[in-house]
PDB file of C-alpha atoms in Angstrom:
ATOM      1  CA  UNK A   1      30.751  64.189 -39.812  1.00  0.00           C
ATOM      2  CA  UNK A   2      29.455  63.642 -43.464  1.00  0.00           C
ATOM      3  CA  UNK A   3      32.789  61.689 -44.076  1.00  0.00           C
ATOM      4  CA  UNK A   4      32.168  59.523 -41.171  1.00  0.00           C
ATOM      5  CA  UNK A   5      28.697  58.788 -42.119  1.00  0.00           C
ATOM      6  CA  UNK A   6      29.785  57.709 -45.596  1.00  0.00           C
ATOM      7  CA  UNK A   7      32.548  55.653 -43.910  1.00  0.00           C
ATOM      8  CA  UNK A   8      29.956  54.018 -41.781  1.00  0.00           C
ATOM      9  CA  UNK A   9      27.776  53.255 -44.809  1.00  0.00           C
ATOM     10  CA  UNK A  10      30.910  51.643 -46.280  1.00  0.00           C
ATOM     11  CA  UNK A  11      31.258  53.969 -49.203  1.00  0.00           C
ATOM     12  CA  UNK A  12      33.227  56.924 -50.486  1.00  0.00           C
ATOM     13  CA  UNK A  13      37.085  57.771 -50.348  1.00  0.00           C
ATOM     14  CA  UNK A  14      37.194  57.453 -46.547  1.00  0.00           C
ATOM     15  CA  UNK A  15      35.963  53.949 -46.492  1.00  0.00           C
ATOM     16  CA  UNK A  16      38.513  52.971 -49.408  1.00  0.00           C
ATOM     17  CA  UNK A  17      41.323  54.596 -47.367  1.00  0.00           C
ATOM     18  CA  UNK A  18      40.321  52.627 -44.333  1.00  0.00           C
ATOM     19  CA  UNK A  19      40.151  49.446 -46.161  1.00  0.00           C
ATOM     20  CA  UNK A  20      43.684  50.160 -47.846  1.00  0.00           C
ATOM     21  CA  UNK A  21      45.049  50.909 -44.581  1.00  0.00           C
ATOM     22  CA  UNK A  22      43.720  47.730 -42.972  1.00  0.00           C
ATOM     23  CA  UNK A  23      44.992  45.764 -45.985  1.00  0.00           C
ATOM     24  CA  UNK A  24      48.512  47.213 -45.716  1.00  0.00           C
ATOM     25  CA  UNK A  25      48.571  46.473 -41.886  1.00  0.00           C
ATOM     26  CA  UNK A  26      47.578  43.002 -42.695  1.00  0.00           C
ATOM     27  CA  UNK A  27      50.287  42.405 -45.248  1.00  0.00           C
ATOM     28  CA  UNK A  28      53.094  44.108 -43.692  1.00  0.00           C
ATOM     29  CA  UNK A  29      53.827  41.138 -41.053  1.00  0.00           C
ATOM     30  CA  UNK A  30      53.600  38.677 -43.669  1.00  0.00           C
ATOM     31  CA  UNK A  31      56.060  40.429 -45.889  1.00  0.00           C
ATOM     32  CA  UNK A  32      58.526  40.822 -42.936  1.00  0.00           C
ATOM     33  CA  UNK A  33      58.263  37.088 -41.945  1.00  0.00           C
ATOM     34  CA  UNK A  34      58.721  35.925 -45.547  1.00  0.00           C
ATOM     35  CA  UNK A  35      61.788  38.131 -45.897  1.00  0.00           C
ATOM     36  CA  UNK A  36      63.229  36.620 -42.690  1.00  0.00           C
ATOM     37  CA  UNK A  37      62.577  33.126 -44.006  1.00  0.00           C
ATOM     38  CA  UNK A  38      64.187  34.040 -47.351  1.00  0.00           C
ATOM     39  CA  UNK A  39      67.211  35.414 -45.516  1.00  0.00           C
ATOM     40  CA  UNK A  40      67.339  32.262 -43.377  1.00  0.00           C
ATOM     41  CA  UNK A  41      67.344  30.081 -46.436  1.00  0.00           C
ATOM     42  CA  UNK A  42      70.089  32.035 -48.210  1.00  0.00           C
ATOM     43  CA  UNK A  43      72.356  31.738 -45.223  1.00  0.00           C
ATOM     44  CA  UNK A  44      71.727  27.883 -45.407  1.00  0.00           C
ATOM     45  CA  UNK A  45      72.337  27.867 -49.114  1.00  0.00           C
ATOM     46  CA  UNK A  46      75.947  29.678 -48.491  1.00  0.00           C
ATOM     47  CA  UNK A  47      76.636  27.225 -45.861  1.00  0.00           C
ATOM     48  CA  UNK A  48      75.727  24.162 -48.117  1.00  0.00           C
ATOM     49  CA  UNK A  49      77.699  25.548 -50.914  1.00  0.00           C
ATOM     50  CA  UNK A  50      80.832  25.861 -48.628  1.00  0.00           C
ATOM     51  CA  UNK A  51      80.263  22.126 -47.521  1.00  0.00           C
ATOM     52  CA  UNK A  52      79.944  21.057 -51.130  1.00  0.00           C
ATOM     53  CA  UNK A  53      83.258  22.936 -51.911  1.00  0.00           C
ATOM     54  CA  UNK A  54      84.893  21.263 -49.033  1.00  0.00           C
ATOM     55  CA  UNK A  55      83.616  17.696 -49.833  1.00  0.00           C
ATOM     56  CA  UNK A  56      84.743  18.182 -53.535  1.00  0.00           C
ATOM     57  CA  UNK A  57      88.220  19.257 -52.525  1.00  0.00           C
ATOM     58  CA  UNK A  58      88.379  16.335 -50.081  1.00  0.00           C
ATOM     59  CA  UNK A  59      87.426  13.840 -52.685  1.00  0.00           C
ATOM     60  CA  UNK A  60      90.079  15.259 -55.135  1.00  0.00           C
ATOM     61  CA  UNK A  61      92.613  14.894 -52.381  1.00  0.00           C
ATOM     62  CA  UNK A  62      91.660  11.287 -51.681  1.00  0.00           C
ATOM     63  CA  UNK A  63      91.612  10.377 -55.222  1.00  0.00           C
ATOM     64  CA  UNK A  64      95.183  11.802 -55.767  1.00  0.00           C
ATOM     65  CA  UNK A  65      96.360   9.935 -52.467  1.00  0.00           C
ATOM     66  CA  UNK A  66      94.970   6.579 -53.423  1.00  0.00           C
ATOM     67  CA  UNK A  67      97.346   3.885 -54.575  1.00  0.00           C
ATOM     68  CA  UNK A  68      94.498   1.930 -56.123  1.00  0.00           C
ATOM     69  CA  UNK A  69      92.906   3.852 -58.838  1.00  0.00           C
ATOM     70  CA  UNK A  70      89.553   4.967 -57.860  1.00  0.00           C
ATOM     71  CA  UNK A  71      87.360   6.973 -60.290  1.00  0.00           C
ATOM     72  CA  UNK A  72      85.903   9.682 -58.131  1.00  0.00           C
ATOM     73  CA  UNK A  73      85.702  12.055 -60.966  1.00  0.00           C
ATOM     74  CA  UNK A  74      81.836  11.225 -61.431  1.00  0.00           C
ATOM     75  CA  UNK A  75      81.166  12.173 -57.839  1.00  0.00           C
ATOM     76  CA  UNK A  76      83.163  15.319 -58.060  1.00  0.00           C
ATOM     77  CA  UNK A  77      81.167  16.236 -61.178  1.00  0.00           C
ATOM     78  CA  UNK A  78      77.881  15.478 -59.321  1.00  0.00           C
ATOM     79  CA  UNK A  79      79.001  17.650 -56.384  1.00  0.00           C
ATOM     80  CA  UNK A  80      80.009  20.534 -58.487  1.00  0.00           C
ATOM     81  CA  UNK A  81      76.763  20.342 -60.342  1.00  0.00           C
ATOM     82  CA  UNK A  82      74.963  20.364 -57.095  1.00  0.00           C
ATOM     83  CA  UNK A  83      76.794  23.286 -56.030  1.00  0.00           C
ATOM     84  CA  UNK A  84      75.976  25.158 -59.241  1.00  0.00           C
ATOM     85  CA  UNK A  85      72.267  24.457 -58.567  1.00  0.00           C
ATOM     86  CA  UNK A  86      72.693  25.837 -55.140  1.00  0.00           C
ATOM     87  CA  UNK A  87      74.268  28.959 -56.328  1.00  0.00           C
ATOM     88  CA  UNK A  88      71.358  29.389 -58.890  1.00  0.00           C
ATOM     89  CA  UNK A  89      68.656  28.805 -56.166  1.00  0.00           C
ATOM     90  CA  UNK A  90      70.712  31.279 -53.902  1.00  0.00           C
ATOM     91  CA  UNK A  91      70.489  33.830 -56.837  1.00  0.00           C
ATOM     92  CA  UNK A  92      66.823  33.414 -57.288  1.00  0.00           C
ATOM     93  CA  UNK A  93      66.281  33.752 -53.442  1.00  0.00           C
ATOM     94  CA  UNK A  94      68.335  36.948 -53.555  1.00  0.00           C
ATOM     95  CA  UNK A  95      66.277  38.344 -56.294  1.00  0.00           C
ATOM     96  CA  UNK A  96      63.062  37.438 -54.490  1.00  0.00           C
ATOM     97  CA  UNK A  97      64.356  38.981 -51.126  1.00  0.00           C
ATOM     98  CA  UNK A  98      65.304  42.192 -52.895  1.00  0.00           C
ATOM     99  CA  UNK A  99      61.623  42.331 -54.424  1.00  0.00           C
ATOM    100  CA  UNK A 100      60.356  41.691 -50.918  1.00  0.00           C
ATOM    101  CA  UNK A 101      62.486  44.462 -49.392  1.00  0.00           C
ATOM    102  CA  UNK A 102      61.207  46.952 -51.963  1.00  0.00           C
ATOM    103  CA  UNK A 103      57.588  45.754 -51.351  1.00  0.00           C
ATOM    104  CA  UNK A 104      57.968  46.102 -47.575  1.00  0.00           C
ATOM    105  CA  UNK A 105      59.361  49.556 -48.270  1.00  0.00           C
ATOM    106  CA  UNK A 106      56.653  50.532 -50.687  1.00  0.00           C
ATOM    107  CA  UNK A 107      53.924  49.214 -47.952  1.00  0.00           C
ATOM    108  CA  UNK A 108      55.558  51.288 -45.332  1.00  0.00           C
ATOM    109  CA  UNK A 109      55.694  54.543 -47.385  1.00  0.00           C
ATOM    110  CA  UNK A 110      51.998  54.012 -48.537  1.00  0.00           C
ATOM    111  CA  UNK A 111      51.059  53.459 -44.853  1.00  0.00           C
ATOM    112  CA  UNK A 112      52.693  56.672 -43.754  1.00  0.00           C
ATOM    113  CA  UNK A 113      51.030  58.433 -46.801  1.00  0.00           C
ATOM    114  CA  UNK A 114      47.622  57.197 -46.013  1.00  0.00           C
ATOM    115  CA  UNK A 115      47.834  57.795 -42.259  1.00  0.00           C
ATOM    116  CA  UNK A 116      48.969  61.364 -42.993  1.00  0.00           C
ATOM    117  CA  UNK A 117      45.885  61.696 -45.404  1.00  0.00           C
ATOM    118  CA  UNK A 118      43.515  60.336 -42.857  1.00  0.00           C
ATOM    119  CA  UNK A 119      44.872  62.613 -40.081  1.00  0.00           C
ATOM    120  CA  UNK A 120      44.776  65.675 -42.189  1.00  0.00           C
ATOM    121  CA  UNK A 121      41.055  64.851 -43.219  1.00  0.00           C
ATOM    122  CA  UNK A 122      40.174  64.610 -39.463  1.00  0.00           C
ATOM    123  CA  UNK A 123      39.163  60.878 -39.644  1.00  0.00           C
TER     124      UNK A 123
END
């Protein structure tokens, strides 16, 4: 009862635990949603990279088949540069998604730990 009185008064370890639990519950959905969005963007990046590769290959083929000399090399270089940037962004997103996964895991683990502490304390 004393712990509940302190919790009601907004002080003490029980109040901090309750606040931490609420904060974790608040953050978990945001982290999961962000993780889903990052995953979706990464899939789009892979698809974009495949399209860039296909277009670059097609431009090279067209350039070779033309009887009139068309200089498509600058366009192919631009496409390859765009592909390189897409790969770079994809790597950044992959690292961010891994950090989000670890954060989500930590939040879940901390929630279980805090819930067990609260239940053990009779709160």
